[in-house]
Amino acid sequence: MGRHSCCYKQKLRKGLWSPEEDEKLIRHISNFGHGCWSSVPKLAGLARCGKSCRLRWINYLRPDLKRGTFSLHEEKLIIELHDVLGNKWSQIAAQLPGRTDNEIKNHWNTSIKKQLMQRGVDPNTHKPLSKVNEESIENKSQVSYDQKDHIHTCPPATHEFLINRFVTTHETFSYTQPPTESADMFFTDSDTDPTRSTTDSLNQSDNVGCIQTNSGYHPWGLTDAMKSQNQSHGLEDYIKWNDQYLPFLLGKPSIESKPDVNYEQDQSVDACNKQIQRISTSYAHFS
DNA sequence: AAAGATAGCAACCGCCTGCTT
DNA sequence: CAAGCAGGCGGTTGCTATCTT
């Protein structure tokens, strides 16, 4: 594909936007909307490419932008979402009203990353740095083995791994329905009230969540009763996700060579645990 | 006060995906 | 089905402001 066609045009301005250019763009979009971005520069009287206009509007001129420094809550949220989503800045930004993906990405790279490193946390894996170092040493020796056998890098997929990745213990697994379709994950209160806004929910509950699919809302995580039960046993009450594995859990394998797993429409917790057992069996050859 | 180093951020680049022709 | 186009995304660059020496 190469470069965007509009970028080939001659005499297009680049670099920082002048106040006059901003004004033209704001006036045009306020009056007519952006429509097709590639036509915006011409209609707005700007010597810029459509992509540049789009970026300027989304990252800087949009009226609903919050701007200013990130609050502690926002930073916490970014860290948690990054743990789940990785560098999916647009998805992370979608959970922070008034913030852009670019803004979050910049803040991550310039500030949050350093904070995490100072706290001894690896910003990529969100694990303690000491643990990451140990694993990297182990992985180095593993790489040669994998290369020898032409096995691409695959995570360990033992039952324990999957359980640990998705749920803390069997008892804590609290789907009311197994999800059946592609899903966008979001968090909500344990009452799983879909009318609550995501950010409101996140303010109140970090560890109990919900999967939203086309077929409805599927709570996951710990009920309050389970939380207190687990805490009395000294168990962690958070649930870790990995977007690479999420499609499997949802029956939507997205990476080649992964086993096709069908999920039954069974609403019992036992059935969910059986599904996990089945997944881990399917992965057994990787471990 | 000046020069160099560092941090923060706006914007660009290149790639990917989905839609249209 | 292939090619072209537009929109979107993540990674990166480079400019500017601030800090340090």
mmCIF file of C-alpha atoms (C1' of nucleotides) in Angstrom:
data_model
loop_
_atom_site.group_PDB
_atom_site.id
_atom_site.type_symbol
_atom_site.label_atom_id
_atom_site.label_comp_id
_atom_site.label_asym_id
_atom_site.label_seq_id
_atom_site.Cartn_x
_atom_site.Cartn_y
_atom_site.Cartn_z
ATOM 1 C CA MET A 1 0.000 0.000 0.000
ATOM 2 C CA GLY A 2 2.733 2.410 0.947
ATOM 3 C CA ARG A 3 2.075 5.996 1.776
ATOM 4 C CA HIS A 4 -1.314 7.479 1.926
ATOM 5 C CA SER A 5 -2.238 8.981 -1.429
ATOM 6 C CA CYS A 6 -2.840 12.466 -0.054
ATOM 7 C CA CYS A 7 0.727 12.575 1.201
ATOM 8 C CA TYR A 8 2.035 12.554 -2.334
ATOM 9 C CA LYS A 9 0.477 15.899 -3.078
ATOM 10 C CA GLN A 10 2.890 18.739 -3.475
ATOM 11 C CA LYS A 11 3.252 21.808 -1.318
ATOM 12 C CA LEU A 12 1.449 20.410 1.699
ATOM 13 C CA ARG A 13 2.420 21.951 4.965
ATOM 14 C CA LYS A 14 3.967 19.785 7.647
ATOM 15 C CA GLY A 15 4.972 20.312 11.234
ATOM 16 C CA LEU A 16 3.290 22.343 13.909
ATOM 17 C CA TRP A 17 -0.104 23.829 13.286
ATOM 18 C CA SER A 18 -0.564 27.586 13.363
ATOM 19 C CA PRO A 19 -3.488 29.178 15.222
ATOM 20 C CA GLU A 20 -4.906 30.232 11.853
ATOM 21 C CA GLU A 21 -4.890 26.643 10.622
ATOM 22 C CA ASP A 22 -6.516 25.471 13.827
ATOM 23 C CA GLU A 23 -9.190 28.079 13.459
ATOM 24 C CA LYS A 24 -9.922 27.033 9.874
ATOM 25 C CA LEU A 25 -10.187 23.400 10.835
ATOM 26 C CA ILE A 26 -12.385 24.072 13.848
ATOM 27 C CA ARG A 27 -14.664 26.333 11.858
ATOM 28 C CA HIS A 28 -15.004 23.821 9.051
ATOM 29 C CA ILE A 29 -15.724 20.834 11.269
ATOM 30 C CA SER A 30 -18.080 22.817 13.469
ATOM 31 C CA ASN A 31 -20.076 23.850 10.434
ATOM 32 C CA PHE A 32 -19.934 20.753 8.270
ATOM 33 C CA GLY A 33 -18.471 17.905 10.268
ATOM 34 C CA HIS A 34 -15.393 16.131 8.997
ATOM 35 C CA GLY A 35 -17.105 13.728 6.593
ATOM 36 C CA CYS A 36 -14.375 12.345 4.379
ATOM 37 C CA TRP A 37 -11.090 13.435 5.908
ATOM 38 C CA SER A 38 -9.306 13.531 2.582
ATOM 39 C CA SER A 39 -11.666 16.253 1.403
ATOM 40 C CA VAL A 40 -11.422 18.304 4.599
ATOM 41 C CA PRO A 41 -8.216 20.207 3.743
ATOM 42 C CA LYS A 42 -9.586 21.423 0.436
ATOM 43 C CA LEU A 43 -12.959 22.382 1.842
ATOM 44 C CA ALA A 44 -11.423 24.037 4.890
ATOM 45 C CA GLY A 45 -8.792 25.854 2.851
ATOM 46 C CA LEU A 46 -5.840 24.111 4.428
ATOM 47 C CA ALA A 47 -2.580 23.070 2.778
ATOM 48 C CA ARG A 48 -2.463 19.871 4.796
ATOM 49 C CA CYS A 49 -3.210 16.271 4.061
ATOM 50 C CA GLY A 50 -6.409 14.703 5.372
ATOM 51 C CA LYS A 51 -4.537 12.506 7.782
ATOM 52 C CA SER A 52 -2.836 15.482 9.313
ATOM 53 C CA CYS A 53 -6.195 17.230 9.753
ATOM 54 C CA ARG A 54 -7.720 14.143 11.306
ATOM 55 C CA LEU A 55 -4.852 13.796 13.749
ATOM 56 C CA ARG A 56 -4.945 17.451 14.697
ATOM 57 C CA TRP A 57 -8.655 17.304 15.347
ATOM 58 C CA ILE A 58 -8.636 14.050 17.287
ATOM 59 C CA ASN A 59 -5.560 14.768 19.377
ATOM 60 C CA TYR A 60 -5.848 18.467 19.970
ATOM 61 C CA LEU A 61 -8.877 20.370 18.731
ATOM 62 C CA ARG A 62 -11.774 18.101 19.652
ATOM 63 C CA PRO A 63 -13.971 19.972 22.118
ATOM 64 C CA ASP A 64 -14.426 17.025 24.472
ATOM 65 C CA LEU A 65 -10.737 16.709 25.286
ATOM 66 C CA LYS A 66 -9.787 16.967 28.925
ATOM 67 C CA ARG A 67 -6.135 18.024 28.591
ATOM 68 C CA GLY A 68 -4.024 18.772 31.617
ATOM 69 C CA THR A 69 -2.128 16.409 33.865
ATOM 70 C CA PHE A 70 -3.292 12.885 34.492
ATOM 71 C CA SER A 71 -4.915 12.210 37.836
ATOM 72 C CA LEU A 72 -3.738 9.373 40.048
ATOM 73 C CA HIS A 73 -6.920 7.523 39.265
ATOM 74 C CA GLU A 74 -6.310 7.873 35.542
ATOM 75 C CA GLU A 75 -2.748 6.641 35.910
ATOM 76 C CA LYS A 76 -3.895 3.662 37.929
ATOM 77 C CA LEU A 77 -6.500 2.914 35.320
ATOM 78 C CA ILE A 78 -3.960 3.132 32.502
ATOM 79 C CA ILE A 79 -1.649 0.733 34.293
ATOM 80 C CA GLU A 80 -4.455 -1.751 34.889
ATOM 81 C CA LEU A 81 -5.705 -1.508 31.335
ATOM 82 C CA HIS A 82 -2.192 -1.832 29.955
ATOM 83 C CA ASP A 83 -1.775 -4.998 31.977
ATOM 84 C CA VAL A 84 -4.843 -6.377 30.220
ATOM 85 C CA LEU A 85 -4.580 -4.841 26.769
ATOM 86 C CA GLY A 86 -0.896 -4.167 26.244
ATOM 87 C CA ASN A 87 -0.015 -1.316 23.895
ATOM 88 C CA LYS A 88 -3.533 -1.042 22.557
ATOM 89 C CA TRP A 89 -3.587 2.680 23.180
ATOM 90 C CA SER A 90 -6.811 3.336 21.356
ATOM 91 C CA GLN A 91 -8.602 0.712 23.428
ATOM 92 C CA ILE A 92 -7.118 2.121 26.597
ATOM 93 C CA ALA A 93 -8.123 5.632 25.528
ATOM 94 C CA ALA A 94 -11.665 4.422 24.974
ATOM 95 C CA GLN A 95 -11.881 3.795 28.728
ATOM 96 C CA LEU A 96 -10.632 7.262 29.623
ATOM 97 C CA PRO A 97 -13.082 9.916 28.489
ATOM 98 C CA GLY A 98 -11.407 13.064 27.251
ATOM 99 C CA ARG A 99 -8.042 11.428 26.725
ATOM 100 C CA THR A 100 -6.525 10.496 23.394
ATOM 101 C CA ASP A 101 -4.518 7.437 22.531
ATOM 102 C CA ASN A 102 -1.569 9.653 21.640
ATOM 103 C CA GLU A 103 -1.736 11.447 24.957
ATOM 104 C CA ILE A 104 -1.889 8.202 26.896
ATOM 105 C CA LYS A 105 0.902 6.684 24.855
ATOM 106 C CA ASN A 106 3.118 9.705 25.485
ATOM 107 C CA HIS A 107 2.335 9.713 29.168
ATOM 108 C CA TRP A 108 3.063 6.015 29.386
ATOM 109 C CA ASN A 109 6.404 6.356 27.648
ATOM 110 C CA THR A 110 7.544 9.461 29.492
ATOM 111 C CA SER A 111 6.164 9.000 32.962
ATOM 112 C CA ILE A 112 4.335 5.825 33.912
ATOM 113 C CA LYS A 113 7.006 3.519 32.559
ATOM 114 C CA LYS A 114 9.586 5.173 34.777
ATOM 115 C CA GLN A 115 7.303 5.065 37.784
ATOM 116 C CA LEU A 116 6.824 1.348 37.355
ATOM 117 C CA MET A 117 10.531 0.745 36.906
ATOM 118 C CA GLN A 118 11.220 2.699 40.091
ATOM 119 C CA ARG A 119 8.700 0.511 41.891
ATOM 120 C CA GLY A 120 10.523 -2.542 40.584
ATOM 121 C CA VAL A 121 7.789 -3.499 38.167
ATOM 122 C CA ASP A 122 8.475 -4.421 34.574
ATOM 123 C CA PRO A 123 6.281 -2.095 32.459
ATOM 124 C CA ASN A 124 5.911 -4.657 29.705
ATOM 125 C CA THR A 125 4.878 -7.650 31.743
ATOM 126 C CA HIS A 126 3.689 -5.918 34.911
ATOM 127 C CA LYS A 127 5.605 -8.479 36.891
ATOM 128 C CA PRO A 128 8.310 -7.741 39.464
ATOM 129 C CA LEU A 129 11.572 -6.986 37.659
ATOM 130 C CA SER A 130 13.426 -9.669 39.598
ATOM 131 C CA LYS A 131 10.957 -12.268 38.356
ATOM 132 C CA VAL A 132 11.200 -10.989 34.784
ATOM 133 C CA ASN A 133 14.987 -11.247 34.868
ATOM 134 C CA GLU A 134 14.776 -14.831 36.081
ATOM 135 C CA GLU A 135 12.308 -15.680 33.332
ATOM 136 C CA SER A 136 14.394 -14.044 30.620
ATOM 137 C CA ILE A 137 17.340 -16.180 31.641
ATOM 138 C CA GLU A 138 15.130 -19.264 31.517
ATOM 139 C CA ASN A 139 13.698 -18.203 28.182
ATOM 140 C CA LYS A 140 17.131 -17.761 26.655
ATOM 141 C CA SER A 141 17.900 -21.392 27.245
ATOM 142 C CA GLN A 142 14.412 -22.317 26.068
ATOM 143 C CA VAL A 143 14.793 -20.403 22.800
ATOM 144 C CA SER A 144 17.530 -22.632 21.508
ATOM 145 C CA TYR A 145 15.384 -25.676 22.227
ATOM 146 C CA ASP A 146 12.396 -24.145 20.485
ATOM 147 C CA GLN A 147 14.389 -23.112 17.469
ATOM 148 C CA LYS A 148 15.824 -26.568 17.166
ATOM 149 C CA ASP A 149 12.385 -28.089 17.027
ATOM 150 C CA HIS A 150 10.868 -25.298 14.927
ATOM 151 C CA ILE A 151 8.427 -24.472 17.643
ATOM 152 C CA HIS A 152 7.333 -20.867 17.675
ATOM 153 C CA THR A 153 7.267 -19.070 20.941
ATOM 154 C CA CYS A 154 4.258 -20.248 22.871
ATOM 155 C CA PRO A 155 3.375 -19.559 26.455
ATOM 156 C CA PRO A 156 3.159 -22.438 28.867
ATOM 157 C CA ALA A 157 -0.362 -23.737 28.765
ATOM 158 C CA THR A 158 -0.722 -25.982 31.679
ATOM 159 C CA HIS A 159 -3.993 -26.168 33.508
ATOM 160 C CA GLU A 160 -2.384 -24.184 36.313
ATOM 161 C CA PHE A 161 -1.264 -21.541 33.829
ATOM 162 C CA LEU A 162 -4.707 -21.071 32.392
ATOM 163 C CA ILE A 163 -6.400 -21.120 35.742
ATOM 164 C CA ASN A 164 -3.896 -18.641 37.053
ATOM 165 C CA ARG A 165 -4.309 -16.500 33.980
ATOM 166 C CA PHE A 166 -8.065 -16.366 33.933
ATOM 167 C CA VAL A 167 -9.233 -17.167 37.403
ATOM 168 C CA THR A 168 -7.557 -17.436 40.726
ATOM 169 C CA THR A 169 -9.160 -20.652 41.825
ATOM 170 C CA HIS A 170 -11.981 -22.888 40.731
ATOM 171 C CA GLU A 171 -14.134 -21.406 43.442
ATOM 172 C CA THR A 172 -13.666 -17.871 42.177
ATOM 173 C CA PHE A 173 -14.866 -18.508 38.695
ATOM 174 C CA SER A 174 -18.198 -16.818 38.513
ATOM 175 C CA TYR A 175 -19.524 -16.659 35.004
ATOM 176 C CA THR A 176 -23.237 -16.723 34.981
ATOM 177 C CA GLN A 177 -23.184 -17.576 31.306
ATOM 178 C CA PRO A 178 -20.341 -18.707 29.131
ATOM 179 C CA PRO A 179 -19.766 -16.131 26.435
ATOM 180 C CA THR A 180 -20.233 -17.324 22.933
ATOM 181 C CA GLU A 181 -19.336 -14.487 20.647
ATOM 182 C CA SER A 182 -16.554 -12.042 20.093
ATOM 183 C CA ALA A 183 -16.342 -9.736 23.021
ATOM 184 C CA ASP A 184 -15.117 -6.417 24.160
ATOM 185 C CA MET A 185 -14.020 -6.597 27.707
ATOM 186 C CA PHE A 186 -14.941 -3.974 30.172
ATOM 187 C CA PHE A 187 -15.239 -3.810 33.888
ATOM 188 C CA THR A 188 -18.289 -3.206 35.920
ATOM 189 C CA ASP A 189 -19.640 -3.606 39.381
ATOM 190 C CA SER A 190 -20.370 -7.003 40.785
ATOM 191 C CA ASP A 191 -24.027 -6.325 40.230
ATOM 192 C CA THR A 192 -23.080 -6.112 36.522
ATOM 193 C CA ASP A 193 -25.452 -3.330 35.849
ATOM 194 C CA PRO A 194 -24.865 -2.511 32.180
ATOM 195 C CA THR A 195 -26.329 0.944 32.590
ATOM 196 C CA ARG A 196 -23.418 2.082 34.714
ATOM 197 C CA SER A 197 -20.681 3.898 32.917
ATOM 198 C CA THR A 198 -17.396 2.101 32.630
ATOM 199 C CA THR A 199 -15.426 4.778 34.404
ATOM 200 C CA ASP A 200 -17.884 4.945 37.262
ATOM 201 C CA SER A 201 -17.591 1.245 37.656
ATOM 202 C CA LEU A 202 -13.860 1.373 37.536
ATOM 203 C CA ASN A 203 -13.843 3.924 40.286
ATOM 204 C CA GLN A 204 -15.599 1.490 42.486
ATOM 205 C CA SER A 205 -14.413 -1.914 41.543
ATOM 206 C CA ASP A 206 -11.091 -3.002 40.188
ATOM 207 C CA ASN A 207 -11.323 -6.705 40.408
ATOM 208 C CA VAL A 208 -14.788 -7.715 39.445
ATOM 209 C CA GLY A 209 -15.608 -7.503 35.816
ATOM 210 C CA CYS A 210 -17.878 -8.362 33.025
ATOM 211 C CA ILE A 211 -17.514 -9.515 29.471
ATOM 212 C CA GLN A 212 -19.802 -7.816 27.052
ATOM 213 C CA THR A 213 -20.749 -9.896 24.057
ATOM 214 C CA ASN A 214 -23.384 -9.603 21.439
ATOM 215 C CA SER A 215 -25.512 -11.905 23.520
ATOM 216 C CA GLY A 216 -25.359 -9.835 26.638
ATOM 217 C CA TYR A 217 -23.304 -9.128 29.719
ATOM 218 C CA HIS A 218 -21.306 -11.878 31.313
ATOM 219 C CA PRO A 219 -19.955 -11.125 34.754
ATOM 220 C CA TRP A 220 -16.664 -12.598 35.740
ATOM 221 C CA GLY A 221 -14.544 -12.395 38.799
ATOM 222 C CA LEU A 222 -15.378 -12.680 42.425
ATOM 223 C CA THR A 223 -18.612 -12.205 44.209
ATOM 224 C CA ASP A 224 -18.275 -10.265 47.430
ATOM 225 C CA ALA A 225 -18.842 -13.440 49.399
ATOM 226 C CA MET A 226 -16.080 -15.191 47.493
ATOM 227 C CA LYS A 227 -13.753 -12.235 48.000
ATOM 228 C CA SER A 228 -14.127 -12.331 51.758
ATOM 229 C CA GLN A 229 -13.818 -16.103 51.696
ATOM 230 C CA ASN A 230 -10.643 -15.937 49.677
ATOM 231 C CA GLN A 231 -9.181 -13.144 51.748
ATOM 232 C CA SER A 232 -9.692 -15.242 54.832
ATOM 233 C CA HIS A 233 -7.663 -17.923 53.087
ATOM 234 C CA GLY A 234 -5.020 -15.421 52.001
ATOM 235 C CA LEU A 235 -5.828 -15.801 48.316
ATOM 236 C CA GLU A 236 -5.396 -13.057 45.775
ATOM 237 C CA ASP A 237 -8.677 -11.830 44.477
ATOM 238 C CA TYR A 238 -7.683 -10.391 41.185
ATOM 239 C CA ILE A 239 -8.083 -11.977 37.842
ATOM 240 C CA LYS A 240 -5.579 -11.613 35.096
ATOM 241 C CA TRP A 241 -6.397 -11.450 31.463
ATOM 242 C CA ASN A 242 -4.304 -11.684 28.403
ATOM 243 C CA ASP A 243 -5.795 -10.458 25.184
ATOM 244 C CA GLN A 244 -3.960 -13.183 23.392
ATOM 245 C CA TYR A 245 -5.928 -15.776 25.327
ATOM 246 C CA LEU A 246 -9.216 -14.027 25.570
ATOM 247 C CA PRO A 247 -10.346 -15.148 22.109
ATOM 248 C CA PHE A 248 -9.789 -18.750 23.126
ATOM 249 C CA LEU A 249 -11.869 -18.426 26.182
ATOM 250 C CA LEU A 250 -14.536 -16.936 24.011
ATOM 251 C CA GLY A 251 -14.305 -19.581 21.345
ATOM 252 C CA LYS A 252 -12.720 -17.302 18.797
ATOM 253 C CA PRO A 253 -9.199 -18.523 18.176
ATOM 254 C CA SER A 254 -7.318 -15.811 16.389
ATOM 255 C CA ILE A 255 -3.848 -17.174 15.965
ATOM 256 C CA GLU A 256 -2.898 -19.837 13.510
ATOM 257 C CA SER A 257 -2.298 -23.343 14.725
ATOM 258 C CA LYS A 258 -4.310 -22.884 17.828
ATOM 259 C CA PRO A 259 -6.812 -25.583 18.556
ATOM 260 C CA ASP A 260 -10.409 -24.978 17.722
ATOM 261 C CA VAL A 261 -12.419 -25.057 20.865
ATOM 262 C CA ASN A 262 -16.171 -25.133 20.953
ATOM 263 C CA TYR A 263 -18.004 -24.046 24.021
ATOM 264 C CA GLU A 264 -21.225 -25.426 25.198
ATOM 265 C CA GLN A 265 -24.106 -23.296 26.279
ATOM 266 C CA ASP A 266 -23.935 -24.451 29.851
ATOM 267 C CA GLN A 267 -24.473 -21.980 32.614
ATOM 268 C CA SER A 268 -22.992 -23.861 35.503
ATOM 269 C CA VAL A 269 -19.691 -23.034 37.106
ATOM 270 C CA ASP A 270 -18.703 -26.671 36.789
ATOM 271 C CA ALA A 271 -19.166 -26.470 33.068
ATOM 272 C CA CYS A 272 -16.956 -23.408 32.891
ATOM 273 C CA ASN A 273 -14.261 -25.185 34.795
ATOM 274 C CA LYS A 274 -14.579 -28.107 32.414
ATOM 275 C CA GLN A 275 -14.063 -25.701 29.532
ATOM 276 C CA ILE A 276 -10.873 -24.448 31.117
ATOM 277 C CA GLN A 277 -9.745 -28.005 31.656
ATOM 278 C CA ARG A 278 -10.494 -28.682 27.991
ATOM 279 C CA ILE A 279 -8.505 -25.655 26.856
ATOM 280 C CA SER A 280 -5.543 -26.641 28.935
ATOM 281 C CA THR A 281 -5.724 -30.148 27.514
ATOM 282 C CA SER A 282 -5.779 -28.696 24.042
ATOM 283 C CA TYR A 283 -2.634 -26.752 24.854
ATOM 284 C CA ALA A 284 -0.885 -29.610 26.556
ATOM 285 C CA HIS A 285 1.407 -30.194 23.616
ATOM 286 C CA PHE A 286 2.820 -26.700 23.951
ATOM 287 C CA SER A 287 3.970 -27.153 27.487
ATOM 288 C "C1'" DA B 1 24.629 33.570 31.795
ATOM 289 C "C1'" DA B 2 25.606 29.982 28.586
ATOM 290 C "C1'" DA B 3 25.840 25.369 27.051
ATOM 291 C "C1'" DG B 4 24.557 20.753 27.287
ATOM 292 C "C1'" DA B 5 21.312 17.226 28.926
ATOM 293 C "C1'" DT B 6 16.838 15.669 29.673
ATOM 294 C "C1'" DA B 7 11.790 15.457 29.534
ATOM 295 C "C1'" DG B 8 7.473 16.120 27.428
ATOM 296 C "C1'" DC B 9 4.643 16.262 23.685
ATOM 297 C "C1'" DA B 10 2.855 17.170 18.927
ATOM 298 C "C1'" DA B 11 3.115 15.343 14.694
ATOM 299 C "C1'" DC B 12 4.720 12.207 11.184
ATOM 300 C "C1'" DC B 13 5.577 7.591 9.172
ATOM 301 C "C1'" DG B 14 4.543 3.238 7.732
ATOM 302 C "C1'" DC B 15 1.710 -0.510 8.117
ATOM 303 C "C1'" DC B 16 -2.772 -2.808 8.523
ATOM 304 C "C1'" DT B 17 -7.682 -3.388 7.754
ATOM 305 C "C1'" DG B 18 -11.948 -2.861 5.612
ATOM 306 C "C1'" DC B 19 -14.618 -1.035 1.991
ATOM 307 C "C1'" DT B 20 -15.425 0.047 -2.824
ATOM 308 C "C1'" DT B 21 -14.766 -0.428 -7.608
ATOM 309 C "C1'" DC C 1 -10.342 -11.511 -7.125
ATOM 310 C "C1'" DA C 2 -7.225 -7.724 -7.253
ATOM 311 C "C1'" DA C 3 -6.240 -2.994 -6.849
ATOM 312 C "C1'" DG C 4 -7.009 1.419 -4.948
ATOM 313 C "C1'" DC C 5 -8.467 4.276 -1.364
ATOM 314 C "C1'" DA C 6 -9.532 6.007 3.259
ATOM 315 C "C1'" DG C 7 -9.384 5.551 8.045
ATOM 316 C "C1'" DG C 8 -7.111 4.008 11.959
ATOM 317 C "C1'" DC C 9 -3.327 2.510 14.834
ATOM 318 C "C1'" DG C 10 1.267 1.974 17.131
ATOM 319 C "C1'" DG C 11 5.988 3.273 16.836
ATOM 320 C "C1'" DT C 12 9.078 6.842 16.233
ATOM 321 C "C1'" DT C 13 10.971 11.367 15.458
ATOM 322 C "C1'" DG C 14 12.115 15.927 16.282
ATOM 323 C "C1'" DC C 15 11.069 20.282 18.311
ATOM 324 C "C1'" DT C 16 10.593 23.029 22.469
ATOM 325 C "C1'" DA C 17 10.752 23.887 27.284
ATOM 326 C "C1'" DT C 18 12.935 23.005 31.449
ATOM 327 C "C1'" DC C 19 16.613 21.534 34.276
ATOM 328 C "C1'" DT C 20 21.461 20.931 35.469
ATOM 329 C "C1'" DT C 21 26.199 21.998 35.441
#
